[in-house]
Coordinates of C-alpha atoms and ligand atoms in Angstrom, one line a residue:
E22 CA -3.4 28.1 -26.4
H23 CA -1.0 25.6 -25.3
Q24 CA -3.2 23.8 -22.8
K25 CA -5.7 23.6 -25.2
Y26 CA -4.3 20.3 -26.7
I27 CA -3.7 18.9 -23.0
R28 CA -5.0 16.4 -21.3
N29 CA -4.4 15.0 -17.6
F30 CA -6.1 11.8 -16.7
S31 CA -6.0 8.9 -14.3
I32 CA -7.2 5.5 -15.0
V33 CA -9.2 3.5 -11.6
A34 CA -10.4 0.5 -11.6
H35 CA -10.7 -1.8 -8.7
I36 CA -7.7 -4.6 -8.4
D37 CA -6.4 -7.0 -11.8
H38 CA -9.7 -5.1 -13.5
G39 CA -6.9 -4.2 -16.1
K40 CA -5.7 -0.7 -15.6
S41 CA -1.9 -1.4 -15.9
T42 CA -2.8 -3.3 -19.5
L43 CA -5.0 -1.0 -20.8
A44 CA -2.1 1.5 -19.9
D45 CA 0.6 -0.6 -21.5
R46 CA -2.1 -0.4 -25.1
I47 CA -2.3 3.5 -24.8
L48 CA 1.4 3.8 -24.6
E49 CA 1.7 1.5 -27.7
M50 CA -1.2 3.1 -29.8
T51 CA 0.8 6.6 -29.2
D52 CA 4.1 5.2 -30.0
T53 CA 5.4 6.5 -26.7
V54 CA 7.1 3.4 -26.7
A55 CA 8.7 1.9 -29.3
K56 CA 7.7 -1.7 -29.7
R57 CA 10.9 -3.5 -29.3
D58 CA 11.0 -2.1 -25.9
M59 CA 7.5 -2.9 -24.7
Q60 CA 6.9 -5.0 -22.2
N61 CA 3.8 -5.8 -20.2
Q62 CA 2.9 -3.6 -17.2
L63 CA 5.4 -1.4 -18.3
L64 CA 4.2 1.5 -15.9
D65 CA 5.0 -1.4 -12.8
D66 CA 8.6 -0.6 -13.0
M67 CA 9.5 -1.1 -9.1
D68 CA 10.8 -4.9 -9.2
L69 CA 8.6 -5.7 -6.7
E70 CA 5.4 -4.6 -8.7
R71 CA 6.6 -6.6 -11.5
E72 CA 7.1 -9.6 -9.2
R73 CA 3.6 -9.5 -7.3
G74 CA 1.7 -8.3 -10.6
I75 CA 0.3 -5.1 -8.7
T76 CA 1.2 -1.5 -9.1
I77 CA 2.0 0.1 -5.7
K78 CA 3.1 3.6 -7.1
L79 CA 1.2 5.8 -9.0
N80 CA 2.8 6.9 -12.4
A81 CA 2.6 9.5 -14.5
V82 CA 3.7 9.9 -18.2
E83 CA 3.3 11.9 -21.3
L84 CA 2.3 10.9 -24.4
K85 CA 1.6 12.7 -28.0
Y86 CA -2.0 11.7 -29.9
H87 CA -2.6 12.6 -33.2
S88 CA -6.4 12.8 -32.8
K89 CA -8.9 12.3 -35.8
D90 CA -9.7 16.4 -35.2
G91 CA -6.2 16.6 -36.8
H92 CA -4.7 18.0 -33.9
D93 CA -1.9 16.5 -31.7
Y94 CA -2.6 16.3 -28.5
E95 CA -0.4 16.0 -25.0
F96 CA -2.0 13.3 -22.5
H97 CA -0.4 13.0 -19.4
L98 CA -2.1 9.6 -17.9
I99 CA -1.7 8.8 -14.3
D100 CA -2.2 4.7 -13.8
T101 CA -2.8 3.9 -10.0
P102 CA -2.8 1.5 -7.7
G103 CA -6.1 -0.8 -6.8
H104 CA -5.7 -2.1 -3.5
V105 CA -7.4 -0.7 -0.4
D106 CA -4.2 0.2 1.1
F107 CA -2.6 2.4 -1.5
S108 CA -6.0 4.3 -2.0
Y109 CA -3.4 7.5 -0.6
E110 CA -1.8 6.9 -3.7
V111 CA -4.6 7.3 -6.1
S112 CA -6.5 10.4 -4.1
R113 CA -2.7 12.1 -4.7
S114 CA -3.0 11.2 -8.8
L115 CA -6.5 12.2 -9.1
A116 CA -5.3 15.9 -7.6
A117 CA -3.5 16.4 -10.5
C118 CA -6.2 15.5 -13.4
E119 CA -9.4 16.7 -15.2
G120 CA -10.5 13.5 -15.9
A121 CA -10.5 9.7 -14.9
I122 CA -10.6 6.0 -16.9
L123 CA -13.0 4.3 -14.9
V124 CA -12.3 0.2 -15.8
V125 CA -14.6 -2.3 -15.0
D126 CA -14.1 -5.9 -15.7
A127 CA -16.8 -7.5 -18.1
A128 CA -16.9 -10.7 -15.9
Q129 CA -16.5 -9.1 -13.0
G130 CA -18.7 -6.3 -12.5
V131 CA -18.1 -3.3 -9.7
E132 CA -16.7 -4.5 -6.8
A133 CA -15.9 -2.7 -3.3
Q134 CA -12.4 -0.8 -4.9
T135 CA -14.2 0.5 -7.6
L136 CA -16.9 2.4 -6.0
A137 CA -14.1 3.8 -3.3
N138 CA -12.1 4.6 -6.1
V139 CA -14.5 5.9 -8.6
Y140 CA -15.7 8.0 -5.7
L141 CA -12.6 9.8 -4.8
A142 CA -12.7 10.7 -8.6
I143 CA -16.2 12.2 -7.9
D144 CA -15.3 14.2 -5.0
D145 CA -12.5 15.9 -7.2
D146 CA -15.1 17.0 -9.9
L147 CA -13.4 14.6 -12.3
E148 CA -14.7 13.6 -15.9
I149 CA -15.5 9.9 -15.6
V150 CA -14.8 8.2 -18.8
P151 CA -16.3 4.4 -18.1
V152 CA -14.4 1.5 -20.2
I153 CA -16.0 -2.1 -19.8
N154 CA -12.8 -4.2 -20.3
K155 CA -11.8 -7.9 -21.0
I156 CA -14.8 -8.2 -23.5
D157 CA -13.2 -11.2 -25.2
L158 CA -13.1 -13.0 -21.9
P159 CA -16.1 -15.8 -23.2
S160 CA -17.5 -14.6 -19.5
A161 CA -17.7 -11.1 -20.3
Q162 CA -21.5 -10.0 -19.6
P163 CA -21.0 -6.2 -21.0
D164 CA -24.3 -5.0 -21.0
M165 CA -24.9 -6.3 -17.8
V166 CA -22.5 -4.6 -16.5
K167 CA -23.0 -1.4 -17.9
K168 CA -26.2 -1.7 -16.4
E169 CA -24.5 -2.0 -13.0
V170 CA -22.4 1.1 -13.5
E171 CA -25.6 3.0 -14.2
D172 CA -27.1 1.3 -11.2
V173 CA -24.7 1.2 -8.5
I174 CA -22.3 3.9 -9.4
G175 CA -25.3 6.2 -11.2
L176 CA -23.0 6.9 -14.4
D177 CA -24.4 6.8 -17.3
A178 CA -22.9 4.1 -19.3
D179 CA -25.1 3.9 -22.5
D180 CA -21.8 4.5 -24.7
A181 CA -19.0 3.2 -22.3
V182 CA -16.5 2.2 -24.2
L183 CA -16.1 -1.6 -25.1
A184 CA -12.9 -2.7 -24.5
S185 CA -10.1 -5.7 -24.1
A186 CA -6.8 -4.2 -23.1
K187 CA -5.3 -7.6 -24.0
K188 CA -6.4 -7.7 -27.5
G189 CA -6.4 -3.8 -28.3
I190 CA -9.9 -3.5 -28.7
G191 CA -11.5 -0.2 -28.2
I192 CA -8.2 1.5 -28.1
E193 CA -8.3 3.9 -30.0
E194 CA -11.8 5.0 -29.4
L195 CA -11.0 5.6 -26.0
L196 CA -8.4 7.7 -26.9
E197 CA -10.8 9.6 -28.8
K198 CA -13.2 10.2 -26.1
I199 CA -10.6 11.9 -23.9
V200 CA -9.7 14.5 -26.0
H201 CA -13.7 15.5 -26.1
E202 CA -14.5 14.8 -22.5
V203 CA -11.9 15.2 -20.4
P204 CA -11.7 19.1 -20.0
A205 CA -8.4 21.2 -20.8
P206 CA -6.9 22.5 -17.7
Q207 CA -7.9 25.9 -16.8
G208 CA -4.8 27.5 -15.8
N209 CA -3.3 30.9 -16.2
V210 CA 0.5 30.9 -17.6
E211 CA 0.8 34.5 -17.3
D212 CA -0.6 34.2 -13.3
P213 CA 2.7 33.4 -10.4
L214 CA 3.7 29.7 -10.6
K215 CA 1.3 27.0 -8.6
A216 CA 2.6 23.8 -8.8
L217 CA 1.2 20.8 -6.9
V218 CA 3.8 18.2 -5.8
F219 CA 2.3 14.9 -6.1
D220 CA 5.1 12.5 -4.9
S221 CA 8.7 12.6 -4.7
V222 CA 11.4 9.7 -5.0
Y223 CA 15.3 10.6 -3.5
D224 CA 18.1 10.0 -6.3
D225 CA 21.8 9.8 -5.4
Y226 CA 22.6 12.0 -8.0
R227 CA 20.2 14.5 -8.4
G228 CA 18.7 15.0 -5.2
V229 CA 14.8 14.5 -4.4
V230 CA 12.8 14.8 -7.5
L231 CA 9.5 16.1 -7.3
S232 CA 6.4 15.3 -9.5
V233 CA 4.2 18.1 -10.3
R234 CA 1.2 19.1 -11.6
L235 CA 1.2 23.0 -13.2
Y236 CA -2.2 24.8 -12.5
D237 CA -0.5 28.5 -13.4
G238 CA 2.4 30.0 -14.4
T239 CA 5.8 28.6 -16.1
V240 CA 8.7 27.3 -14.3
E241 CA 12.6 27.0 -16.2
P242 CA 15.7 25.6 -14.8
G243 CA 17.4 28.6 -13.3
D244 CA 14.1 30.2 -11.1
K245 CA 14.3 30.6 -7.6
I246 CA 11.4 28.4 -6.1
R247 CA 9.9 28.4 -2.9
L248 CA 7.8 25.6 -1.5
M249 CA 4.7 27.7 0.3
N250 CA 4.1 25.0 3.8
S251 CA 7.9 24.1 4.0
G252 CA 9.0 27.8 3.1
S253 CA 12.2 26.2 2.0
E254 CA 14.2 28.0 -0.9
Y255 CA 15.9 26.2 -4.4
E256 CA 17.0 26.9 -7.4
V257 CA 16.1 24.9 -10.2
T258 CA 18.3 23.1 -11.7
E259 CA 16.5 20.9 -14.3
V260 CA 13.0 20.6 -15.4
G261 CA 11.2 17.9 -17.6
V262 CA 8.7 14.7 -18.4
N263 CA 8.5 11.3 -18.0
S264 CA 8.0 9.7 -21.3
P265 CA 7.9 7.2 -19.6
H266 CA 11.7 7.9 -18.8
P267 CA 12.7 11.3 -18.0
V268 CA 13.1 14.1 -20.6
K269 CA 14.8 17.2 -20.0
R270 CA 12.5 20.5 -21.4
D271 CA 13.5 23.9 -21.6
Y272 CA 10.3 24.8 -18.9
L273 CA 7.1 23.3 -17.8
M274 CA 4.1 25.4 -18.1
S275 CA 0.3 25.7 -16.9
G276 CA -1.4 22.6 -17.5
D277 CA 1.6 20.0 -17.6
V278 CA 2.7 17.2 -15.7
G279 CA 6.5 16.9 -14.8
Y280 CA 8.9 16.8 -12.5
I281 CA 11.6 19.0 -10.9
T282 CA 15.2 19.0 -9.4
A283 CA 16.9 22.0 -7.2
S284 CA 19.8 20.0 -5.9
I285 CA 17.4 19.1 -3.0
K286 CA 19.6 17.3 -0.3
D287 CA 17.5 17.9 2.7
I288 CA 14.8 15.3 2.5
T289 CA 12.5 16.4 5.6
Q290 CA 11.9 19.9 3.6
T291 CA 9.9 18.5 0.4
R292 CA 6.2 17.0 1.6
V293 CA 4.1 15.9 -1.0
G294 CA 0.9 18.1 -0.9
D295 CA 3.0 21.0 -1.2
T296 CA 2.9 23.9 -3.2
I297 CA 6.3 25.1 -5.4
T298 CA 5.6 29.2 -6.2
K299 CA 8.6 31.3 -7.4
V300 CA 10.4 33.2 -4.6
D301 CA 10.0 36.8 -6.8
N302 CA 6.8 36.0 -7.7
P303 CA 4.7 34.3 -5.5
A304 CA 1.4 33.1 -5.6
E305 CA -1.1 34.4 -2.9
K306 CA -2.4 31.2 -1.6
A307 CA -0.9 27.4 -1.6
L308 CA -3.5 24.8 -3.4
P309 CA -5.3 22.8 -0.7
G310 CA -2.7 20.1 -0.6
Y311 CA -3.9 16.5 0.7
R312 CA -5.6 15.3 3.8
E313 CA -3.0 13.4 6.1
M314 CA -3.2 9.9 6.1
E315 CA -3.5 8.0 9.9
P316 CA -1.5 4.3 9.7
M317 CA -4.0 1.9 10.0
V318 CA -1.5 -0.4 11.8
Y319 CA 1.6 0.1 13.4
S320 CA 4.8 -2.6 13.7
G321 CA 8.3 -2.7 14.7
L322 CA 11.0 -2.6 12.0
Y323 CA 14.6 -3.8 13.5
P324 CA 17.7 -4.5 11.8
T325 CA 19.1 -8.0 12.1
D326 CA 22.2 -6.4 12.4
N327 CA 21.8 -4.3 15.7
A328 CA 24.7 -2.0 13.8
K329 CA 22.8 -1.1 10.9
F330 CA 20.3 1.0 13.1
G331 CA 21.4 4.0 11.4
D332 CA 21.2 3.0 7.8
L333 CA 17.5 2.1 8.8
R334 CA 16.7 5.3 9.8
E335 CA 18.3 6.8 6.5
A336 CA 16.7 4.3 4.7
L337 CA 13.2 5.3 6.3
E338 CA 13.6 9.0 5.5
K339 CA 14.0 8.6 2.2
L340 CA 11.6 6.2 1.2
K341 CA 8.9 8.3 3.2
L342 CA 10.0 11.2 0.3
N343 CA 8.3 8.1 -1.9
D344 CA 5.5 6.9 0.6
A345 CA 4.1 9.7 2.2
A346 CA 2.1 7.7 4.1
L347 CA 4.7 5.6 5.9
E348 CA 5.2 6.7 9.8
F349 CA 8.0 5.9 12.2
E350 CA 9.6 6.5 15.1
P351 CA 12.7 5.0 17.1
E352 CA 12.0 2.7 19.8
S353 CA 14.0 -0.6 21.4
S354 CA 12.9 -3.2 22.4
Q355 CA 14.5 -6.2 25.3
A356 CA 14.6 -8.8 22.7
L357 CA 15.4 -6.8 19.5
G358 CA 17.3 -4.0 20.4
F359 CA 17.3 -0.6 18.6
G360 CA 14.6 -0.2 15.9
F361 CA 11.3 1.7 14.6
R362 CA 8.0 1.2 15.5
C363 CA 6.3 2.2 12.3
G364 CA 2.7 3.1 11.0
F365 CA 1.3 1.3 7.3
L366 CA -1.9 1.8 5.9
G367 CA -2.4 -2.0 6.0
L368 CA -0.8 -5.1 5.9
L369 CA 0.4 -5.2 2.1
H370 CA 1.6 -1.6 2.7
M371 CA 4.0 -3.1 5.8
D372 CA 4.5 -5.9 3.4
V373 CA 5.7 -3.6 0.4
V374 CA 7.7 -1.0 2.7
Q375 CA 9.5 -4.2 4.1
E376 CA 10.6 -5.6 0.8
R377 CA 11.6 -1.9 -0.2
L378 CA 13.7 -1.3 2.2
E379 CA 15.8 -4.8 2.1
R380 CA 15.9 -4.4 -2.1
E381 CA 16.6 -0.6 -2.5
F382 CA 18.5 0.1 0.9
N383 CA 19.7 -3.4 1.0
L384 CA 18.9 -4.2 4.4
D385 CA 18.2 -7.5 6.8
L386 CA 15.1 -6.5 8.4
I387 CA 13.1 -8.3 11.2
T388 CA 9.1 -7.1 11.4
T389 CA 7.0 -7.8 14.4
A390 CA 3.4 -8.6 14.4
P391 CA 1.1 -5.7 13.5
S392 CA -1.0 -3.9 16.1
V393 CA -3.5 -1.5 16.2
T394 CA -3.7 1.7 18.8
Y395 CA -5.6 1.0 21.6
H396 CA -6.7 3.3 24.0
V397 CA -6.2 2.6 27.5
E398 CA -7.6 4.2 30.7
T399 CA -5.6 3.5 33.5
T400 CA -7.0 3.3 37.2
D401 CA -4.9 6.7 38.3
D402 CA -6.9 8.0 35.7
G403 CA -4.4 8.8 33.2
V404 CA -4.9 7.7 29.4
K405 CA -2.3 6.5 27.2
D406 CA -2.5 5.2 23.2
V407 CA -0.3 1.9 23.0
E408 CA 1.1 0.8 19.6
N409 CA 2.6 -2.0 20.6
P410 CA 1.4 -4.8 22.7
S411 CA 4.1 -4.9 25.1
E412 CA 3.6 -1.7 26.1
M413 CA -0.1 -2.5 27.4
P414 CA -0.1 -2.1 31.3
D415 CA -0.1 -4.7 33.7
A416 CA -4.4 -5.6 34.0
S417 CA -4.6 -4.7 37.9
E418 CA -3.6 -1.0 36.4
I419 CA -6.3 -1.1 34.1
K420 CA -9.3 0.6 34.0
S421 CA -10.6 0.3 30.4
V422 CA -9.6 -0.3 27.0
E423 CA -11.0 0.9 23.7
E424 CA -10.1 -0.2 19.9
P425 CA -10.8 0.9 16.9
F426 CA -13.5 -0.4 14.7
V427 CA -13.9 -0.4 11.2
K428 CA -17.3 -0.1 8.8
A429 CA -16.3 -2.6 6.6
T430 CA -18.1 -3.5 3.3
V431 CA -18.4 -6.4 1.7
M432 CA -19.9 -6.9 -1.8
V433 CA -21.0 -10.6 -2.8
P434 CA -23.5 -12.7 -4.5
N435 CA -26.3 -13.4 -2.7
D436 CA -25.4 -17.0 -2.4
Y437 CA -22.9 -16.2 -0.3
V438 CA -24.7 -14.2 2.0
G439 CA -24.4 -16.8 4.6
P440 CA -20.9 -17.6 4.5
V441 CA -19.7 -13.9 4.9
M442 CA -22.6 -12.9 8.1
E443 CA -20.8 -16.0 9.9
L444 CA -17.6 -14.9 9.6
C445 CA -18.1 -11.4 10.3
Q446 CA -20.0 -12.7 13.7
D447 CA -16.7 -15.0 14.1
R448 CA -14.5 -12.2 14.3
R449 CA -17.0 -9.8 16.8
G450 CA -18.7 -8.4 14.0
Q451 CA -21.5 -6.0 14.7
F452 CA -24.4 -6.2 12.1
D453 CA -25.3 -2.9 10.6
T454 CA -27.0 -3.1 7.1
M455 CA -27.6 -5.5 4.0
E456 CA -28.6 -3.9 1.1
Y457 CA -29.4 -5.0 -2.3
I458 CA -27.2 -3.6 -5.0
D459 CA -29.0 -4.9 -8.1
D460 CA -30.7 -8.2 -8.6
Y461 CA -28.3 -10.7 -7.8
R462 CA -25.9 -8.6 -5.3
V463 CA -25.1 -7.5 -1.7
N464 CA -24.0 -5.1 0.2
V465 CA -23.1 -6.4 3.7
V466 CA -22.3 -3.9 5.9
Y467 CA -20.3 -4.7 9.5
Y468 CA -18.5 -2.7 12.5
I469 CA -15.7 -5.4 13.1
P470 CA -12.1 -4.7 15.4
L471 CA -9.7 -3.8 12.7
S472 CA -7.5 -5.6 14.6
E473 CA -9.9 -8.7 13.5
I474 CA -9.2 -7.1 9.8
I475 CA -5.5 -7.3 10.0
F476 CA -5.5 -11.0 11.3
D477 CA -5.9 -13.2 8.0
F478 CA -9.5 -11.6 7.5
F479 CA -9.2 -10.9 3.6
D480 CA -8.0 -14.7 3.2
K481 CA -11.0 -16.0 4.9
L482 CA -13.2 -13.9 3.1
K483 CA -12.0 -15.0 -0.4
S484 CA -12.2 -18.6 0.8
A485 CA -15.9 -18.3 2.2
T486 CA -17.0 -16.9 -1.1
R487 CA -15.2 -18.8 -4.0
G488 CA -13.1 -15.7 -4.9
Y489 CA -16.4 -13.6 -5.3
A490 CA -16.5 -11.1 -2.1
S491 CA -14.9 -8.1 -2.4
L492 CA -14.1 -5.9 0.7
D493 CA -13.9 -2.1 1.4
Y494 CA -13.2 -0.4 4.6
E495 CA -12.7 3.0 6.5
I496 CA -12.3 3.2 10.1
S497 CA -15.1 3.7 12.3
D498 CA -14.5 5.3 15.5
Y499 CA -13.1 3.5 19.2
K500 CA -15.2 1.3 21.1
P501 CA -14.5 -0.3 24.6
S502 CA -13.5 -4.2 24.9
D503 CA -12.3 -7.5 26.9
L504 CA -8.7 -7.6 25.8
V505 CA -6.2 -9.0 27.5
K506 CA -2.1 -9.0 26.9
I507 CA -0.5 -12.4 25.9
D508 CA 3.2 -12.7 26.7
I509 CA 5.1 -15.3 25.2
L510 CA 8.0 -17.0 27.1
L511 CA 11.1 -18.8 25.6
N512 CA 13.0 -20.9 27.8
G513 CA 11.5 -19.3 30.8
E514 CA 12.3 -15.6 29.2
K515 CA 9.5 -13.1 28.4
V516 CA 10.3 -12.0 24.8
D517 CA 8.7 -8.7 24.5
A518 CA 8.1 -8.7 20.7
L519 CA 5.9 -11.6 20.6
S520 CA 3.5 -10.3 22.9
F521 CA -0.1 -9.8 21.6
I522 CA -3.2 -8.6 22.3
S523 CA -6.4 -10.0 22.3
H524 CA -10.1 -10.6 22.8
R525 CA -10.1 -12.6 26.2
S526 CA -13.2 -14.9 25.0
F527 CA -10.1 -16.1 21.9
A528 CA -7.3 -15.7 24.3
A529 CA -7.0 -19.7 25.4
S530 CA -7.7 -20.8 21.6
R531 CA -5.3 -18.3 20.3
G532 CA -2.1 -19.0 22.7
R533 CA -2.6 -23.1 21.8
V534 CA -2.3 -21.8 18.2
I535 CA 0.6 -19.9 18.9
V536 CA 3.0 -22.0 20.8
T537 CA 2.1 -24.8 18.5
K538 CA 3.3 -22.5 15.4
L539 CA 6.5 -21.6 17.3
K540 CA 7.7 -25.0 18.1
D541 CA 7.3 -25.6 14.8
I542 CA 9.5 -22.4 13.4
I543 CA 12.1 -21.8 15.7
P544 CA 14.7 -24.1 14.5
R545 CA 16.0 -26.9 17.4
Q546 CA 18.9 -26.0 19.2
N547 CA 20.8 -28.5 22.0
F548 CA 18.7 -28.2 24.7
E549 CA 15.2 -28.2 24.7
I550 CA 13.1 -24.9 24.8
P551 CA 10.3 -24.5 26.9
V552 CA 7.2 -22.3 24.8
Q553 CA 4.5 -20.8 26.8
A554 CA 1.5 -18.3 26.6
A555 CA 0.7 -16.5 29.7
I556 CA -1.7 -13.5 30.9
G557 CA 0.1 -12.2 33.6
A558 CA 1.7 -14.8 35.9
K559 CA -0.8 -17.3 34.9
V560 CA 0.3 -19.7 31.7
I561 CA -2.4 -20.2 29.2
A562 CA -1.0 -23.0 26.9
R563 CA 2.6 -24.6 26.9
T564 CA 4.8 -27.0 24.8
N565 CA 8.3 -27.8 24.1
I566 CA 10.9 -27.6 21.5
K567 CA 12.7 -31.0 21.4
A568 CA 17.0 -30.5 21.5
Y569 CA 18.3 -31.7 18.0
R570 CA 20.3 -34.8 18.6
K571 CA 23.8 -34.4 17.1
D572 CA 25.8 -31.5 15.4
V573 CA 24.4 -31.6 11.5
T574 CA 28.1 -31.2 11.1
A575 CA 30.0 -33.3 13.1
H576 CA 30.2 -36.5 11.2
L577 CA 31.7 -35.0 8.6
Y578 CA 34.6 -34.0 10.4
G579 CA 37.9 -34.6 9.2
G580 CA 36.0 -36.3 5.5
D581 CA 34.7 -34.1 2.4
R582 CA 35.6 -30.6 3.1
T583 CA 33.5 -28.9 0.7
R584 CA 30.3 -31.2 1.5
R585 CA 31.0 -29.7 4.9
M586 CA 31.7 -25.8 3.9
K587 CA 28.5 -25.9 1.2
L588 CA 26.1 -27.5 5.2
L589 CA 27.4 -24.3 6.8
E590 CA 27.0 -22.0 4.4
K591 CA 23.6 -23.4 3.8
Q592 CA 23.2 -22.9 7.7
K593 CA 24.2 -19.2 7.5
E594 CA 21.5 -18.0 5.0
G595 CA 19.0 -19.6 7.1
K596 CA 20.6 -17.9 9.7
K597 CA 19.6 -14.0 7.6
R598 CA 16.3 -12.3 9.2
M599 CA 17.1 -14.1 12.4
K600 CA 17.5 -12.7 15.7
S601 CA 19.4 -14.3 18.7
V602 CA 17.5 -14.0 22.1
G603 CA 18.9 -15.0 24.8
K604 CA 20.0 -18.6 23.6
V605 CA 17.5 -19.1 21.5
E606 CA 17.5 -18.0 17.2
I607 CA 14.2 -16.8 16.6
P608 CA 13.7 -16.4 12.6
Q609 CA 11.3 -13.6 10.7
A610 CA 8.4 -16.0 10.3
A611 CA 8.0 -16.2 14.5
F612 CA 7.1 -13.0 14.4
M613 CA 4.0 -13.0 12.1
A614 CA 3.0 -16.3 13.8
V615 CA 0.2 -14.3 15.7
L616 CA -1.5 -13.2 12.2
Q617 CA -3.1 -16.9 11.8
T618 CA -5.8 -17.9 13.7
D619 CA -5.7 -21.7 13.0
Ligands
GDP719 P1 -4.6 -3.7 -12.8 O1 -4.2 -4.4 -11.5 O2 -6.4 -3.4 -12.9 O3 -3.6 -3.1 -13.0 O4 -4.5 -5.2 -14.0 P2 -3.7 -5.8 -14.5 O5 -3.2 -4.5 -15.8 O6 -2.6 -5.7 -14.2 O7 -4.4 -7.2 -15.3 C1 -4.6 -8.3 -14.5 C2 -5.1 -9.1 -15.5 O8 -6.4 -9.3 -16.2 C3 -3.5 -9.4 -16.0 O9 -3.1 -11.1 -15.8 C4 -4.2 -8.9 -17.7 O10 -3.2 -10.1 -18.5 C5 -5.5 -9.9 -17.5 N1 -6.3 -8.7 -18.2 C6 -5.9 -7.3 -18.5 N2 -7.1 -7.0 -19.5 C7 -7.1 -7.8 -19.9 C8 -8.3 -8.2 -20.7 O11 -8.8 -7.3 -22.1 N3 -8.2 -9.3 -21.6 C9 -7.9 -10.3 -20.8 N4 -8.6 -11.4 -21.0 N5 -7.7 -10.5 -19.6 C10 -6.7 -9.0 -19.2
MG720 MG1 -1.8 -2.6 -12.4

């Protein structure tokens, strides 16, 4: 009976189509948040999300809705990220729901992640409620977009909700649709507890806070629970819901989405995807859980202060609770000391992890250039996975190297097919298919080395198509390539953390670009610094960083003291996120220089 009035749903869309704004309106319409507390993109509660205007984490809230049918409903809304790097968050949210609201921008139409995300929802058998958003825009073409939803996705969009999240149009209609079209949860309160952990976060006071969806049974404080996969057992200290701030409850029951705390301090024992049951009346089988994510790119993370290695380990472990796709293991570098090789789902993910570590855990970090994993066959018939370019064996020891390729789907108006193909070809892409999805848009599919995608590909794609192209990709397989390792030498010393892998045909040009970039990025010192790029012993590009002429503070000695202090302060600031390698100070930007190709 309780479940009859519950609706669990997610909002999915391509990035920027208005998910978070729509969630705001829904929170307002249901009086979940008082008007005076309302702020834009309320569910994007991380500082980082607000600054960048993107959703990084899934977010679950409970809201009450009084429907026109006279009943009060309990909605659990899960807002999700749209960027391809975070599709893992999307699939986890969907597993906790019966329905998905599909938001499509009325001016942009269906885009690559609209498709990718809606397919995830279809795979999970969710009821999909299409919403055409931003109908207030002069460039909105709701009828055309409706047709696109039908033709491209194959969903009946006849009575799709026409909405403007910005102006608050269509929101009530949508809420009614959720009541009538999204199925109520089907669990059984009498059955043994089965709750899916779909997210978790570490709280200094309460320990691990588990976000859960209850499928069967009930849970309340004092219950002894077991995480079925890890086998660990705890006593529940608190249960509740987010509304959007945590609100304690006496119990949670089947159909509910909420949180559980159990004074869990050992963070290695809780994994998202695990199933919670009770110790004295356990469920027989765990819920299916999630597919393990394979990292796409790796990079090294090093504390600028070597003494912070332990702090970084602790921070990574805590962050992993809240970011299940993050992987890490210790590594060391001659240049940078002790750090971790971390695996990410993409560059945005990498960027976000670094920023969260710095902000939430107060660390100063150096990130090395991202690299993919290469399969290397050596002359002694060994095979090894190389995730760190500096570990690539010498050319004389290599029999063959394989690199990961992705199947990249670029959705683009037909006017821009030429530039897209040119770009893909430039990046060693192998043409697969080209298909019209409607009268004016085309899906262009290429197999492209992943390493070429992580270098500025997306930026180049956007500028080649005036922003009209959208991209989705998935790992396909490994293929042999003619690859070489390029080392960078500063002041005659090889800096292992700057080594990178390149296709042989690009080696000379990328070597030149890099040394020029480094020359601009690395601050002058009081001696001249030669910068060289080399393959083995052969130098392929070189330049010099000139010595500066005199100490910037020298002429101020004995002079204006405050001015001198200020200058020294400033220099100190500039030293943050720098690493001394030999006698040379290298700023963070130098490690990313290899990401730019021109
Ligand atoms: P998300 O990435 O899908 O979460 O998208 P956001 O909710 O962050 O919205 C992206 C941008 O579109 C923001 O600048 C919003 O103000 C804007 N936006 C969202 N909904 C509407 C709408 O209905 N009309 C107009 N004109 N702009 C909107
Ligand atoms: Mg958002």
